[in-house]
PDB file of C-alpha atoms in Angstrom:
ATOM      1  CA  GLY O  10     140.210 141.048  22.278  1.00  0.00           C
ATOM      2  CA  ASP O  11     140.446 144.685  21.396  1.00  0.00           C
ATOM      3  CA  ARG O  12     137.348 146.779  22.130  1.00  0.00           C
ATOM      4  CA  ASP O  13     138.195 149.058  19.182  1.00  0.00           C
ATOM      5  CA  PRO O  14     135.272 148.811  16.678  1.00  0.00           C
ATOM      6  CA  GLN O  15     137.813 147.887  14.025  1.00  0.00           C
ATOM      7  CA  HIS O  16     138.515 144.607  15.842  1.00  0.00           C
ATOM      8  CA  SER O  17     135.792 143.920  18.442  1.00  0.00           C
ATOM      9  CA  TRP O  18     133.584 142.012  15.981  1.00  0.00           C
ATOM     10  CA  LYS O  19     136.241 139.317  15.490  1.00  0.00           C
ATOM     11  CA  HIS O  20     135.492 136.348  17.701  1.00  0.00           C
ATOM     12  CA  VAL O  21     135.480 133.016  15.941  1.00  0.00           C
ATOM     13  CA  LEU O  22     134.360 130.785  18.784  1.00  0.00           C
ATOM     14  CA  ASP O  23     134.287 127.528  16.851  1.00  0.00           C
ATOM     15  CA  GLY O  24     136.429 126.296  13.975  1.00  0.00           C
ATOM     16  CA  SER O  25     133.252 125.176  12.257  1.00  0.00           C
ATOM     17  CA  GLU O  26     132.315 128.849  11.877  1.00  0.00           C
ATOM     18  CA  ALA O  27     135.305 129.170   9.565  1.00  0.00           C
ATOM     19  CA  ASN O  28     134.944 125.595   8.199  1.00  0.00           C
ATOM     20  CA  ILE O  29     138.640 124.874   8.850  1.00  0.00           C
ATOM     21  CA  LEU O  30     138.760 121.771   6.596  1.00  0.00           C
ATOM     22  CA  GLY O  31     136.886 123.277   3.682  1.00  0.00           C
ATOM     23  CA  GLY O  32     137.136 126.544   1.772  1.00  0.00           C
ATOM     24  CA  PRO O  33     140.077 127.867   3.832  1.00  0.00           C
ATOM     25  CA  THR O  34     142.124 124.691   3.167  1.00  0.00           C
ATOM     26  CA  ASN O  35     145.274 125.357   1.148  1.00  0.00           C
ATOM     27  CA  SER O  36     146.449 123.242  -1.756  1.00  0.00           C
ATOM     28  CA  LEU O  37     149.847 121.960  -0.574  1.00  0.00           C
ATOM     29  CA  LYS O  38     152.980 122.052  -2.715  1.00  0.00           C
ATOM     30  CA  LEU O  39     155.729 119.424  -2.902  1.00  0.00           C
ATOM     31  CA  GLY O  40     158.996 120.528  -1.277  1.00  0.00           C
ATOM     32  CA  CYS O  41     157.408 123.558   0.305  1.00  0.00           C
ATOM     33  CA  ASP O  42     154.654 122.380   2.649  1.00  0.00           C
ATOM     34  CA  CYS O  43     155.711 118.716   2.924  1.00  0.00           C
ATOM     35  CA  LEU O  44     159.100 117.047   2.539  1.00  0.00           C
ATOM     36  CA  GLY O  45     160.253 113.489   1.891  1.00  0.00           C
ATOM     37  CA  GLU O  46     158.220 110.544   0.656  1.00  0.00           C
ATOM     38  CA  ILE O  47     154.745 112.062   0.498  1.00  0.00           C
ATOM     39  CA  LYS O  48     151.207 110.982  -0.253  1.00  0.00           C
ATOM     40  CA  TYR O  49     148.728 113.760  -0.989  1.00  0.00           C
ATOM     41  CA  PHE O  50     144.972 113.527  -0.598  1.00  0.00           C
ATOM     42  CA  ASP O  51     142.353 115.752  -2.186  1.00  0.00           C
ATOM     43  CA  ILE O  52     139.512 116.911   0.019  1.00  0.00           C
ATOM     44  CA  THR O  53     135.952 117.563  -1.050  1.00  0.00           C
ATOM     45  CA  TYR O  54     133.705 119.785   1.007  1.00  0.00           C
ATOM     46  CA  ILE O  55     130.211 121.165   0.517  1.00  0.00           C
ATOM     47  CA  ASN O  56     130.112 124.926  -0.080  1.00  0.00           C
ATOM     48  CA  PHE O  57     127.391 127.289   1.149  1.00  0.00           C
ATOM     49  CA  LYS O  58     125.317 126.589  -1.978  1.00  0.00           C
ATOM     50  CA  GLY O  59     125.349 122.844  -1.273  1.00  0.00           C
ATOM     51  CA  GLN O  60     127.782 122.094  -4.097  1.00  0.00           C
ATOM     52  CA  PRO O  61     130.845 119.847  -3.767  1.00  0.00           C
ATOM     53  CA  VAL O  62     134.193 121.626  -4.110  1.00  0.00           C
ATOM     54  CA  THR O  63     137.507 119.768  -4.366  1.00  0.00           C
ATOM     55  CA  VAL O  64     140.813 121.100  -3.035  1.00  0.00           C
ATOM     56  CA  GLU O  65     143.684 119.257  -4.697  1.00  0.00           C
ATOM     57  CA  ASN O  66     146.437 118.111  -2.331  1.00  0.00           C
ATOM     58  CA  GLY O  67     144.556 119.447   0.688  1.00  0.00           C
ATOM     59  CA  ILE O  68     146.095 116.858   3.020  1.00  0.00           C
ATOM     60  CA  CYS O  69     149.665 115.588   3.134  1.00  0.00           C
ATOM     61  CA  MET O  70     150.869 112.360   4.735  1.00  0.00           C
ATOM     62  CA  HIS O  71     154.530 111.532   5.257  1.00  0.00           C
ATOM     63  CA  GLU O  72     156.859 109.829   7.708  1.00  0.00           C
ATOM     64  CA  GLU O  73     159.486 111.532   9.868  1.00  0.00           C
ATOM     65  CA  ASP O  74     162.466 110.370  11.910  1.00  0.00           C
ATOM     66  CA  THR O  75     162.065 111.303  15.592  1.00  0.00           C
ATOM     67  CA  GLY O  76     165.514 110.350  16.835  1.00  0.00           C
ATOM     68  CA  ILE O  77     166.489 107.434  19.022  1.00  0.00           C
ATOM     69  CA  GLN O  78     163.464 105.596  20.374  1.00  0.00           C
ATOM     70  CA  TRP O  79     165.349 102.751  22.044  1.00  0.00           C
ATOM     71  CA  LYS O  80     169.012 101.958  22.644  1.00  0.00           C
ATOM     72  CA  HIS O  81     170.900  99.432  24.740  1.00  0.00           C
ATOM     73  CA  ARG O  82     174.528  98.383  25.061  1.00  0.00           C
ATOM     74  CA  ASP O  83     175.201  94.958  26.523  1.00  0.00           C
ATOM     75  CA  ALA O  84     178.202  95.413  28.812  1.00  0.00           C
ATOM     76  CA  HIS O  85     179.199  91.738  28.628  1.00  0.00           C
ATOM     77  CA  SER O  86     179.277  91.379  24.848  1.00  0.00           C
ATOM     78  CA  ASP O  87     179.948  95.055  24.094  1.00  0.00           C
ATOM     79  CA  VAL O  88     177.168  94.905  21.498  1.00  0.00           C
ATOM     80  CA  SER O  89     174.960  97.953  21.021  1.00  0.00           C
ATOM     81  CA  GLU O  90     171.546  98.034  19.431  1.00  0.00           C
ATOM     82  CA  VAL O  91     169.512 101.069  18.522  1.00  0.00           C
ATOM     83  CA  ARG O  92     166.062 101.618  17.057  1.00  0.00           C
ATOM     84  CA  ARG O  93     165.128 104.893  15.421  1.00  0.00           C
ATOM     85  CA  GLY O  94     161.771 106.426  16.219  1.00  0.00           C
ATOM     86  CA  ARG O  95     159.385 107.241  13.383  1.00  0.00           C
ATOM     87  CA  ARG O  96     156.102 109.043  13.242  1.00  0.00           C
ATOM     88  CA  LEU O  97     153.427 109.295  10.603  1.00  0.00           C
ATOM     89  CA  VAL O  98     152.437 112.918   9.995  1.00  0.00           C
ATOM     90  CA  VAL O  99     149.061 113.871   8.528  1.00  0.00           C
ATOM     91  CA  SER O 100     148.916 117.611   7.890  1.00  0.00           C
ATOM     92  CA  SER O 101     146.990 120.415   6.245  1.00  0.00           C
ATOM     93  CA  PHE O 102     147.016 124.224   6.214  1.00  0.00           C
ATOM     94  CA  SER O 103     144.019 126.546   6.453  1.00  0.00           C
ATOM     95  CA  THR O 104     143.908 130.306   5.905  1.00  0.00           C
ATOM     96  CA  VAL O 105     141.281 132.137   7.925  1.00  0.00           C
ATOM     97  CA  GLY O 106     141.446 135.911   7.583  1.00  0.00           C
ATOM     98  CA  ASN O 107     144.933 137.020   8.497  1.00  0.00           C
ATOM     99  CA  TYR O 108     145.970 133.686  10.026  1.00  0.00           C
ATOM    100  CA  ASP O 109     147.377 130.531   8.479  1.00  0.00           C
ATOM    101  CA  TYR O 110     146.891 127.450  10.646  1.00  0.00           C
ATOM    102  CA  GLY O 111     149.060 124.367  10.168  1.00  0.00           C
ATOM    103  CA  TRP O 112     147.394 121.195  11.499  1.00  0.00           C
ATOM    104  CA  TYR O 113     149.860 118.356  12.152  1.00  0.00           C
ATOM    105  CA  TRP O 114     148.644 115.023  13.505  1.00  0.00           C
ATOM    106  CA  HIS O 115     151.619 112.951  14.704  1.00  0.00           C
ATOM    107  CA  LEU O 116     151.050 109.192  15.039  1.00  0.00           C
ATOM    108  CA  HIS O 117     153.996 107.687  16.939  1.00  0.00           C
ATOM    109  CA  LEU O 118     155.213 104.082  16.988  1.00  0.00           C
ATOM    110  CA  ASP O 119     154.379 103.735  20.692  1.00  0.00           C
ATOM    111  CA  GLY O 120     150.709 104.622  20.036  1.00  0.00           C
ATOM    112  CA  GLU O 121     150.939 108.258  21.095  1.00  0.00           C
ATOM    113  CA  ILE O 122     148.691 110.600  19.091  1.00  0.00           C
ATOM    114  CA  GLU O 123     149.774 114.218  19.170  1.00  0.00           C
ATOM    115  CA  LEU O 124     148.244 117.316  17.574  1.00  0.00           C
ATOM    116  CA  GLU O 125     150.535 120.233  16.779  1.00  0.00           C
ATOM    117  CA  VAL O 126     148.938 123.467  15.554  1.00  0.00           C
ATOM    118  CA  LYS O 127     151.205 126.087  13.984  1.00  0.00           C
ATOM    119  CA  LEU O 128     149.943 129.644  13.649  1.00  0.00           C
ATOM    120  CA  THR O 129     151.494 131.923  11.082  1.00  0.00           C
ATOM    121  CA  GLY O 130     150.229 134.791   8.963  1.00  0.00           C
ATOM    122  CA  ILE O 131     150.144 138.510   9.462  1.00  0.00           C
ATOM    123  CA  LEU O 132     149.057 140.802  12.270  1.00  0.00           C
ATOM    124  CA  SER O 133     145.534 142.127  12.278  1.00  0.00           C
ATOM    125  CA  ALA O 134     146.764 145.669  12.737  1.00  0.00           C
ATOM    126  CA  GLY O 135     144.784 148.765  13.549  1.00  0.00           C
ATOM    127  CA  GLY O 136     145.595 152.422  13.706  1.00  0.00           C
ATOM    128  CA  ILE O 137     145.466 155.021  16.445  1.00  0.00           C
ATOM    129  CA  LEU O 138     145.587 158.765  16.073  1.00  0.00           C
ATOM    130  CA  GLN O 139     149.003 160.427  15.907  1.00  0.00           C
ATOM    131  CA  GLY O 140     150.137 160.822  19.489  1.00  0.00           C
ATOM    132  CA  GLY O 141     147.301 158.564  20.641  1.00  0.00           C
ATOM    133  CA  VAL O 142     147.780 156.060  23.436  1.00  0.00           C
ATOM    134  CA  SER O 143     147.089 152.357  23.013  1.00  0.00           C
ATOM    135  CA  ASP O 144     145.121 150.510  25.671  1.00  0.00           C
ATOM    136  CA  PRO O 145     147.657 147.850  26.819  1.00  0.00           C
ATOM    137  CA  GLN O 146     144.892 145.737  28.340  1.00  0.00           C
ATOM    138  CA  PHE O 147     143.390 145.197  24.880  1.00  0.00           C
ATOM    139  CA  GLN O 148     146.004 146.196  22.287  1.00  0.00           C
ATOM    140  CA  THR O 149     149.763 146.364  21.859  1.00  0.00           C
ATOM    141  CA  LEU O 150     151.598 149.181  20.120  1.00  0.00           C
ATOM    142  CA  VAL O 151     153.632 147.399  17.404  1.00  0.00           C
ATOM    143  CA  ALA O 152     154.860 150.516  15.542  1.00  0.00           C
ATOM    144  CA  PRO O 153     154.187 154.252  15.791  1.00  0.00           C
ATOM    145  CA  GLY O 154     150.441 154.682  15.285  1.00  0.00           C
ATOM    146  CA  ILE O 155     149.833 150.934  14.736  1.00  0.00           C
ATOM    147  CA  THR O 156     148.371 148.482  17.234  1.00  0.00           C
ATOM    148  CA  ALA O 157     147.527 144.788  17.281  1.00  0.00           C
ATOM    149  CA  PRO O 158     144.767 143.299  19.470  1.00  0.00           C
ATOM    150  CA  VAL O 159     145.631 141.202  22.500  1.00  0.00           C
ATOM    151  CA  HIS O 160     143.985 137.794  22.072  1.00  0.00           C
ATOM    152  CA  GLN O 161     144.532 134.074  22.348  1.00  0.00           C
ATOM    153  CA  HIS O 162     143.929 130.933  20.323  1.00  0.00           C
ATOM    154  CA  LEU O 163     142.535 127.836  22.040  1.00  0.00           C
ATOM    155  CA  PHE O 164     142.119 124.449  20.355  1.00  0.00           C
ATOM    156  CA  CYS O 165     140.071 121.459  21.450  1.00  0.00           C
ATOM    157  CA  VAL O 166     139.644 118.231  19.539  1.00  0.00           C
ATOM    158  CA  ARG O 167     137.619 115.077  20.009  1.00  0.00           C
ATOM    159  CA  LEU O 168     138.950 111.667  19.000  1.00  0.00           C
ATOM    160  CA  ASP O 169     136.517 108.870  18.219  1.00  0.00           C
ATOM    161  CA  TRP O 170     137.927 105.701  19.803  1.00  0.00           C
ATOM    162  CA  ASN O 171     135.635 103.390  17.835  1.00  0.00           C
ATOM    163  CA  LEU O 172     138.634 102.113  15.895  1.00  0.00           C
ATOM    164  CA  ASP O 173     138.363  99.071  13.631  1.00  0.00           C
ATOM    165  CA  GLY O 174     134.586  99.062  14.064  1.00  0.00           C
ATOM    166  CA  GLY O 175     134.497  96.948  17.197  1.00  0.00           C
ATOM    167  CA  PRO O 176     134.724  97.095  20.957  1.00  0.00           C
ATOM    168  CA  ASN O 177     137.902  98.855  22.014  1.00  0.00           C
ATOM    169  CA  SER O 178     139.281 100.130  25.241  1.00  0.00           C
ATOM    170  CA  LEU O 179     141.686 102.745  26.481  1.00  0.00           C
ATOM    171  CA  GLU O 180     143.588 101.958  29.651  1.00  0.00           C
ATOM    172  CA  GLU O 181     145.781 104.144  31.807  1.00  0.00           C
ATOM    173  CA  SER O 182     148.238 102.662  34.290  1.00  0.00           C
ATOM    174  CA  ASN O 183     149.724 104.651  37.124  1.00  0.00           C
ATOM    175  CA  ILE O 184     152.605 102.916  38.853  1.00  0.00           C
ATOM    176  CA  GLU O 185     153.107 103.783  42.505  1.00  0.00           C
ATOM    177  CA  ALA O 186     155.752 102.570  44.937  1.00  0.00           C
ATOM    178  CA  LEU O 187     154.591 100.625  47.953  1.00  0.00           C
ATOM    179  CA  PRO O 188     154.806 102.600  51.203  1.00  0.00           C
ATOM    180  CA  VAL O 189     157.908 102.280  53.318  1.00  0.00           C
ATOM    181  CA  SER O 190     157.388  99.404  55.738  1.00  0.00           C
ATOM    182  CA  ALA O 191     159.218  96.488  57.342  1.00  0.00           C
ATOM    183  CA  GLU O 192     158.782  94.555  54.061  1.00  0.00           C
ATOM    184  CA  ASN O 193     159.878  97.599  51.981  1.00  0.00           C
ATOM    185  CA  PRO O 194     162.392  99.479  54.180  1.00  0.00           C
ATOM    186  CA  ASP O 195     164.007 101.444  51.308  1.00  0.00           C
ATOM    187  CA  GLY O 196     160.739 102.309  49.556  1.00  0.00           C
ATOM    188  CA  THR O 197     161.950 100.684  46.309  1.00  0.00           C
ATOM    189  CA  GLN O 198     159.239  98.011  45.900  1.00  0.00           C
TER     190      GLN O 198
END
């Protein structure tokens, strides 16, 4: 971050400081934020006075085509089959200061769960004196006399695997070829 007093105080270290799914949550609009066959969900959060506040259409759920998921052509019968990939998208947008964060959870047919975070908004610009020099280690000159702080956005999430209320498991398989030997001379087994 920029050590300029105009920006040095900005350091949201945890999304809960900004209450990402609460007051900053945007009300989504049909055809603008979400496309296709859509189901909207209102969210209710507790404000700083302990009162419930509802954001209409705070979450959007829809399905998207992801291209070809599986295809095969049988050379003997010359018959081709193809299956299109689909994903369920659960999304919301939050505005925190000068940033707008788009949160997109993608649930794929093969079980993959993917989080995509889109950052948009406007620069948190600052000024320097006419003829002044920006400090490139902490700020970038974006126009004459205007700088923007150098910074980064990091996101971590935790998924609760207690799905369906019972004992579940997550398994990872790593396939490795057997070493080259007399029984496996080409290393293909």
